[in-house]
Amino acid sequence: MHKDYKNHYSKTLPYLQERKTIGVNQSKDPEMKQNKQNEGNPSTMLAPLNSDERKEITKDQQGIFKQEELEKVKQGLSSKEAKSTEDKKNEIRLAAVSAALLDGDSNRVLYEKNGYNEVAMASTTKIMTCIIALEQGNLDDVVTASKNAAKMPDVQLNMITGEQFYLRDLLYSLMLESHNDTAVAIAEHIGGSVEGFAELMNAKAKELGCEHTNFVTPNGLDADGHYTTAVELGKIAAYAIKNEKFIAITNAANHQFKEIKTGKTYSVVNKNRFLYMMDGAIGVKTGFTNNAGYCFVGAVKRDNRTFISVVLGSGWPPHKTYKWKDTTSLMNCGLSNYTKKQQIDKKVAFPEIEVEKGKTRYIGINADIKLDILLRNDESLTMKLAVPESLRAPVMQGEQIGVLNVYINDDKLTAIPVYTTEGVEKTGFKYFLKKIVEGYFD
């Protein structure tokens, strides 16, 4: 970002005839259309209205009220009270200690229950194990079982020290039946040791923006310092399902393979019942340990929408089925309330930026606005520009000088880089001399 600017400011961009917000009106209510006609004389409606005031509802300084909010204002509710009522209506009853529902495309958190608490995640760990193996290994690699791998506790493939397998086959063992010995064999092959592989896992987690996740084991067995949050595990899963090989493995009904040296045959069957519980289910991983309880990360793709659900500590024995109920509750909430909205270059009018000591006084700016997000009917999209009031020459074409912050209601979703559309050279003695000469002969 440009270092020489001064008086940094944040402003809301003009949109649709100089509106004060870039808003996407989700309602087609006739009152909304009338409100847009009255934009020139907006009224403030942040406090409850009396009977006379209710006769005319136009537009507040921060955008247009949606249909449901209008009705609640008419009933004497403030905007905040209306939002509180809506939040209570959307509350989901879950057995899980920690849970989250994410938009699998944008990573936006649609719902969470203790979703930012650091907790154990059992074999859902293997989502990261698998993606690291796919990205840093070769599926035709030969993996040799070590003594350390062979001694892992159940659930096991029951590999014997010295046996050899192709990496591609072990990934089915890892994800379909969650074999702990397989996870260690893969980790030692890719990372040189369990500790070395954990470093790769943690580096990837940081790359994905997971600041409250730490991996110690590749299989998720209980260990000090091995934890994540429901929200961050959801982000990891959202990344993983974008890998076609990952999807092919985790969605396979079964897989047969042989040990390389002896030809011994193994068969693994997918234990993920969720694949058959909902239309569009595409994954991803179960888990259980004494500390973590029953865990599950699910994914559903339907009608160009992708939802990621995470439930951690969703019951302990004998309540093995709680995780399925929790998962379907989260998914049904997403499917019933969220619609895909596309926002691509919505006639955003960017201001010009003044350039100090430059051969050109003003330059243009732009941003690549391509948003594909899930919204509820009561949610609105706004964009606010954060750029310097002026730049100091020289300025390069395509230089990032600020961001376009995107909000859903009052919550920030993302920041889109803003770039200069042209370059400006710095003025100097030769430039001024040239201007004087040109002025003399004109």
Coordinates of C-alpha atoms in Angstrom, one line a residue, residues 16-396:
L16 CA -27.1 4.7 -7.6
Q17 CA -27.4 8.5 -7.9
E18 CA -25.0 9.5 -5.0
R19 CA -26.6 7.4 -2.3
K20 CA -24.6 7.5 0.9
T21 CA -24.1 3.8 1.0
I22 CA -23.5 1.1 -1.6
G23 CA -26.5 -1.0 -0.6
V24 CA -28.1 -4.1 -2.1
N25 CA -31.8 -3.9 -1.4
Q26 CA -33.0 -7.5 -1.0
S27 CA -36.7 -6.5 -0.8
K28 CA -39.2 -5.9 -3.6
D29 CA -41.8 -4.4 -1.2
P30 CA -43.7 -1.5 -2.8
E31 CA -43.0 0.6 0.3
M32 CA -39.3 0.2 -0.5
K33 CA -39.8 1.7 -4.0
Q34 CA -41.7 4.6 -2.5
N35 CA -38.8 5.2 0.0
K36 CA -36.3 5.4 -2.9
Q37 CA -38.4 8.1 -4.5
N38 CA -38.3 10.1 -1.2
E39 CA -34.5 9.8 -0.8
G40 CA -34.0 13.5 -1.2
N41 CA -35.6 14.2 2.2
P42 CA -34.6 11.2 4.4
S43 CA -35.9 11.0 8.0
T44 CA -34.2 9.4 11.0
M45 CA -35.9 6.3 12.3
L46 CA -33.6 4.9 14.9
A47 CA -36.0 5.4 17.8
P48 CA -39.5 3.9 18.2
L49 CA -42.1 5.8 16.3
N50 CA -45.3 7.3 17.7
S51 CA -48.7 6.8 16.0
D52 CA -48.4 10.0 13.8
E53 CA -44.8 9.3 12.9
R54 CA -45.7 5.8 11.7
K55 CA -47.7 7.3 8.9
E56 CA -44.6 8.1 6.9
I57 CA -41.6 5.8 6.8
T58 CA -38.9 6.7 4.4
K59 CA -35.2 6.1 4.7
D60 CA -32.6 6.5 7.4
Q61 CA -29.1 7.8 6.9
Q62 CA -27.6 4.4 6.7
G63 CA -29.7 2.7 4.1
I64 CA -33.2 1.4 3.4
F65 CA -35.2 -0.6 6.0
K66 CA -36.1 -4.1 4.8
Q67 CA -39.6 -5.3 4.9
E68 CA -39.4 -7.2 8.2
E69 CA -37.7 -4.3 9.9
L70 CA -40.4 -1.9 8.7
E71 CA -43.1 -4.0 10.1
K72 CA -41.4 -4.2 13.5
V73 CA -40.8 -0.4 13.5
K74 CA -44.5 0.1 12.9
Q75 CA -45.1 -2.1 16.0
G76 CA -43.0 0.3 18.1
L77 CA -39.7 -1.7 18.0
S78 CA -36.3 -0.1 17.5
S79 CA -34.0 -1.5 14.9
K80 CA -31.8 -3.1 17.6
E81 CA -34.9 -4.7 19.2
A82 CA -36.0 -6.1 15.9
K83 CA -32.5 -7.6 15.3
S84 CA -32.6 -9.2 18.8
T85 CA -36.0 -10.7 18.0
E86 CA -34.7 -12.1 14.7
D87 CA -31.6 -13.6 16.4
K88 CA -33.8 -15.4 19.0
K89 CA -36.0 -16.7 16.2
N90 CA -32.9 -18.1 14.4
E91 CA -31.4 -19.7 17.6
I92 CA -30.6 -23.4 17.1
R93 CA -30.8 -26.0 19.9
L94 CA -27.7 -28.2 19.8
A95 CA -26.2 -30.9 22.0
A96 CA -22.7 -29.9 20.9
V97 CA -20.4 -28.0 23.2
S98 CA -19.1 -26.0 20.3
A99 CA -20.5 -25.6 16.8
A100 CA -20.4 -23.4 13.7
L101 CA -22.1 -23.0 10.3
L102 CA -20.0 -21.4 7.5
D103 CA -20.5 -20.2 4.0
G104 CA -18.1 -22.6 2.3
D105 CA -17.3 -20.1 -0.5
S106 CA -16.6 -17.0 1.6
N107 CA -15.8 -18.5 5.0
R108 CA -18.4 -16.2 6.5
V109 CA -19.7 -17.5 9.8
L110 CA -23.5 -17.8 9.6
Y111 CA -24.0 -19.3 13.0
E112 CA -21.8 -20.3 16.0
K113 CA -22.2 -21.6 19.4
N114 CA -18.9 -21.2 21.4
G115 CA -17.4 -21.3 18.0
Y116 CA -14.3 -19.4 19.0
N117 CA -13.4 -21.6 22.0
E118 CA -10.3 -23.7 21.8
V119 CA -11.3 -27.4 22.1
A120 CA -10.2 -30.9 21.1
M121 CA -11.3 -32.1 17.7
A122 CA -10.5 -35.8 17.6
S123 CA -10.2 -37.5 14.2
T124 CA -11.5 -34.4 12.3
T125 CA -7.8 -33.6 12.6
K126 CA -7.4 -36.0 9.6
I127 CA -8.9 -33.4 7.3
M128 CA -5.7 -31.5 7.6
T129 CA -3.6 -34.6 7.5
C130 CA -5.2 -35.6 4.2
I131 CA -4.9 -32.2 2.5
I132 CA -1.2 -31.9 3.5
A133 CA -0.6 -35.4 2.0
L134 CA -2.4 -34.4 -1.2
E135 CA -0.5 -31.2 -1.6
Q136 CA 3.0 -32.3 -0.6
G137 CA 3.1 -35.9 -1.4
N138 CA 2.8 -38.0 -4.5
L139 CA -0.1 -40.5 -4.7
D140 CA 2.2 -43.1 -6.2
D141 CA 4.7 -42.8 -3.3
V142 CA 5.5 -46.0 -1.5
V143 CA 4.9 -45.6 2.3
T144 CA 6.6 -48.0 4.7
A145 CA 5.0 -48.7 8.1
S146 CA 7.3 -47.9 11.0
K147 CA 7.2 -49.5 14.4
N148 CA 5.8 -46.3 15.8
A149 CA 2.9 -46.3 13.3
A150 CA 2.1 -50.0 13.8
K151 CA 1.7 -49.6 17.5
M152 CA -1.0 -46.9 17.3
P153 CA -4.3 -47.7 19.2
D154 CA -7.6 -48.4 17.6
V155 CA -9.0 -47.6 15.2
Q156 CA -6.3 -49.4 13.1
L157 CA -5.6 -50.7 9.6
N158 CA -3.5 -53.2 11.6
M159 CA -0.4 -52.6 9.4
I160 CA 2.7 -54.5 10.4
T161 CA 6.1 -52.9 10.7
G162 CA 7.9 -53.0 7.3
E163 CA 4.7 -53.3 5.2
Q164 CA 4.5 -51.0 2.2
F165 CA 1.5 -49.3 0.7
Y166 CA 0.9 -46.7 -2.0
L167 CA 0.0 -43.3 -0.5
R168 CA -3.2 -43.1 -2.5
D169 CA -4.5 -46.3 -0.9
L170 CA -3.6 -45.1 2.6
L171 CA -5.6 -41.9 2.1
Y172 CA -8.7 -44.0 1.7
S173 CA -7.8 -45.9 4.9
L174 CA -7.3 -42.5 6.6
M175 CA -10.6 -40.8 5.6
L176 CA -13.0 -43.7 5.2
E177 CA -12.3 -45.7 8.4
S178 CA -10.1 -43.2 10.3
H179 CA -7.2 -45.5 10.9
N180 CA -4.7 -44.1 13.4
D181 CA -1.7 -46.2 12.3
T182 CA -2.3 -45.0 8.8
A183 CA -2.2 -41.3 9.9
V184 CA 1.2 -41.8 11.5
A185 CA 2.6 -43.7 8.6
I186 CA 1.6 -40.9 6.2
A187 CA 2.9 -38.2 8.6
E188 CA 6.3 -39.9 8.9
H189 CA 6.6 -40.3 5.1
I190 CA 5.7 -36.7 4.3
G191 CA 7.2 -34.9 7.3
G192 CA 10.0 -37.2 8.2
S193 CA 8.5 -37.6 11.7
V194 CA 5.2 -36.9 13.5
E195 CA 6.7 -33.7 14.8
G196 CA 7.9 -32.6 11.4
F197 CA 4.5 -33.3 9.9
A198 CA 2.8 -31.3 12.7
E199 CA 4.9 -28.3 11.7
L200 CA 3.5 -28.6 8.1
M201 CA 0.0 -28.8 9.5
N202 CA 0.4 -25.7 11.7
A203 CA 2.0 -23.8 8.9
K204 CA -1.0 -24.6 6.7
A205 CA -3.4 -23.6 9.5
K206 CA -1.7 -20.2 9.8
E207 CA -1.9 -19.8 6.0
L208 CA -5.6 -20.3 6.2
G209 CA -5.9 -17.7 8.9
C210 CA -6.4 -20.1 11.8
E211 CA -4.8 -18.4 14.8
H212 CA -6.4 -20.6 17.5
T213 CA -5.5 -24.0 16.0
N214 CA -2.5 -26.1 16.9
F215 CA -1.8 -29.6 15.7
V216 CA 0.4 -32.1 17.7
T217 CA -0.7 -35.4 16.2
P218 CA -1.8 -36.4 12.7
N219 CA -4.6 -38.6 13.9
G220 CA -6.3 -36.5 16.5
L221 CA -5.7 -38.7 19.5
D222 CA -5.9 -36.6 22.7
A223 CA -2.6 -34.7 23.4
D224 CA -1.7 -31.6 25.3
G225 CA -1.7 -28.6 22.9
H226 CA -3.8 -30.2 20.3
Y227 CA -6.8 -28.0 19.7
T228 CA -8.9 -25.9 17.3
T229 CA -12.1 -23.9 17.3
A230 CA -15.3 -24.8 15.5
V231 CA -15.0 -21.8 13.3
E232 CA -11.4 -22.4 12.3
L233 CA -12.0 -26.1 11.7
G234 CA -14.8 -25.0 9.4
K235 CA -12.3 -22.8 7.4
I236 CA -10.0 -25.8 7.1
A237 CA -12.8 -28.0 5.8
A238 CA -13.9 -25.3 3.4
Y239 CA -10.4 -25.2 1.9
A240 CA -10.1 -29.0 1.8
I241 CA -13.4 -29.6 -0.2
K242 CA -12.1 -27.3 -3.0
N243 CA -9.6 -30.1 -3.8
E244 CA -11.2 -32.5 -6.2
K245 CA -9.0 -35.4 -5.1
F246 CA -10.0 -34.8 -1.5
I247 CA -13.7 -35.0 -2.5
A248 CA -13.1 -38.1 -4.5
I249 CA -11.6 -39.9 -1.5
T250 CA -14.0 -38.7 1.2
N251 CA -17.1 -39.5 -1.0
A252 CA -16.0 -43.0 -2.0
A253 CA -18.4 -45.7 -0.7
N254 CA -15.5 -48.2 -0.3
H255 CA -12.0 -48.9 -1.5
Q256 CA -9.9 -52.1 -1.9
F257 CA -6.1 -52.2 -2.1
K258 CA -3.2 -54.5 -1.5
E259 CA 0.0 -54.4 0.5
I260 CA 2.8 -54.1 -2.1
K261 CA 5.2 -56.8 -1.0
T262 CA 2.8 -59.6 0.0
G263 CA -0.3 -58.8 -2.0
K264 CA -2.4 -58.9 1.1
T265 CA -5.8 -57.4 0.4
Y266 CA -7.5 -54.7 2.4
S267 CA -11.0 -53.3 2.2
V268 CA -12.2 -50.1 3.7
V269 CA -15.8 -48.8 3.9
N270 CA -16.9 -45.2 4.4
K271 CA -18.3 -44.7 7.9
N272 CA -19.7 -41.3 7.2
R273 CA -23.5 -41.8 7.4
F274 CA -24.1 -38.1 6.7
L275 CA -23.4 -38.7 3.0
Y276 CA -26.7 -40.5 2.8
M277 CA -28.7 -38.3 5.1
M278 CA -29.1 -35.1 3.1
D279 CA -29.3 -34.2 -0.6
G280 CA -26.1 -32.6 -1.7
A281 CA -24.0 -33.9 1.2
I282 CA -20.3 -34.1 0.2
G283 CA -18.4 -34.8 3.4
V284 CA -16.4 -34.8 5.4
K285 CA -15.1 -36.4 8.6
T286 CA -16.2 -38.0 11.9
G287 CA -14.2 -38.2 15.2
F288 CA -14.3 -39.3 18.8
T289 CA -12.0 -39.2 21.8
N290 CA -12.7 -39.1 25.5
N291 CA -11.7 -35.5 25.7
A292 CA -13.3 -34.3 22.4
G293 CA -16.6 -36.3 22.6
Y294 CA -18.4 -37.1 19.3
C295 CA -17.4 -34.7 16.5
F296 CA -18.3 -34.2 12.9
V297 CA -17.5 -31.8 10.1
G298 CA -20.1 -31.8 7.3
A299 CA -20.5 -30.2 3.9
V300 CA -23.5 -29.7 1.7
K301 CA -23.5 -28.3 -1.8
R302 CA -26.9 -27.4 -3.2
D303 CA -28.3 -24.8 -5.6
N304 CA -24.9 -23.1 -6.0
R305 CA -24.6 -22.8 -2.2
T306 CA -22.0 -24.6 -0.1
F307 CA -22.4 -24.9 3.7
I308 CA -19.8 -26.2 6.2
S309 CA -21.0 -27.4 9.6
V310 CA -18.9 -28.3 12.6
V311 CA -20.0 -29.9 15.8
L312 CA -17.5 -30.7 18.6
G313 CA -18.4 -32.4 21.8
S314 CA -21.8 -33.4 20.4
G315 CA -22.4 -35.9 23.2
W316 CA -20.4 -38.7 24.7
P317 CA -21.2 -42.5 24.9
P318 CA -23.9 -43.7 24.5
H319 CA -25.1 -40.7 22.5
K320 CA -23.4 -41.5 19.2
T321 CA -26.2 -40.1 17.1
Y322 CA -26.3 -36.6 18.6
K323 CA -23.8 -35.4 16.0
W324 CA -26.1 -36.3 13.1
K325 CA -29.0 -34.4 14.6
D326 CA -26.9 -31.4 15.4
T327 CA -25.5 -31.4 11.9
T328 CA -28.8 -31.6 10.1
S329 CA -30.2 -28.8 12.3
L330 CA -27.3 -26.6 11.3
M331 CA -27.6 -27.5 7.6
N332 CA -31.4 -27.0 7.5
C333 CA -30.9 -23.6 9.1
G334 CA -28.5 -22.6 6.3
L335 CA -30.6 -24.1 3.5
S336 CA -33.8 -22.4 4.7
N337 CA -32.5 -19.0 5.4
Y338 CA -29.6 -18.2 3.0
T339 CA -29.7 -17.4 -0.7
K340 CA -26.7 -16.9 -3.0
K341 CA -26.3 -13.3 -4.1
Q342 CA -23.9 -12.2 -6.8
Q343 CA -22.5 -8.7 -6.7
I344 CA -20.2 -7.9 -9.6
D345 CA -19.2 -4.3 -10.4
K346 CA -22.4 -2.8 -9.2
K347 CA -22.0 0.6 -10.9
V348 CA -19.6 1.8 -8.2
A349 CA -18.5 5.4 -8.8
F350 CA -15.0 5.7 -7.4
P351 CA -13.7 9.2 -6.7
E352 CA -10.5 10.6 -8.2
I353 CA -7.5 11.0 -5.9
E354 CA -5.4 14.2 -5.8
V355 CA -1.7 13.7 -6.5
E356 CA 0.8 16.1 -4.9
K357 CA 3.9 17.2 -6.9
G358 CA 2.8 15.2 -9.9
K359 CA 2.6 15.9 -13.6
T360 CA -1.1 15.0 -13.4
R361 CA -3.3 16.6 -10.7
Y362 CA -5.8 13.7 -10.3
I363 CA -5.8 9.9 -11.0
G364 CA -8.5 7.3 -11.1
I365 CA -8.8 4.3 -8.8
N366 CA -10.7 1.0 -9.2
A367 CA -11.3 -2.4 -7.5
D368 CA -12.2 -5.8 -8.8
I369 CA -15.6 -6.3 -7.2
K370 CA -16.7 -9.9 -7.6
L371 CA -18.7 -11.0 -4.6
D372 CA -20.6 -14.3 -4.5
I373 CA -22.0 -14.6 -1.0
L374 CA -24.9 -16.0 1.0
L375 CA -27.4 -13.5 2.5
R376 CA -30.6 -13.8 4.5
N377 CA -33.6 -11.7 3.3
D378 CA -33.1 -9.3 6.3
E379 CA -29.5 -8.7 5.5
S380 CA -28.1 -5.9 3.3
L381 CA -24.7 -5.4 1.7
T382 CA -22.8 -2.1 2.0
M383 CA -19.3 -1.1 0.8
K384 CA -17.1 1.6 2.3
L385 CA -14.0 3.0 0.7
A386 CA -10.9 3.6 2.8
V387 CA -8.3 5.5 0.7
P388 CA -6.0 8.5 1.3
E389 CA -7.2 12.0 0.5
S390 CA -4.1 12.5 -1.5
L391 CA -1.0 10.8 -2.8
R392 CA 2.5 12.0 -3.4
A393 CA 4.1 11.5 -6.8
P394 CA 5.6 9.3 -8.1
V395 CA 2.6 6.9 -8.2
M396 CA 2.7 3.6 -10.1

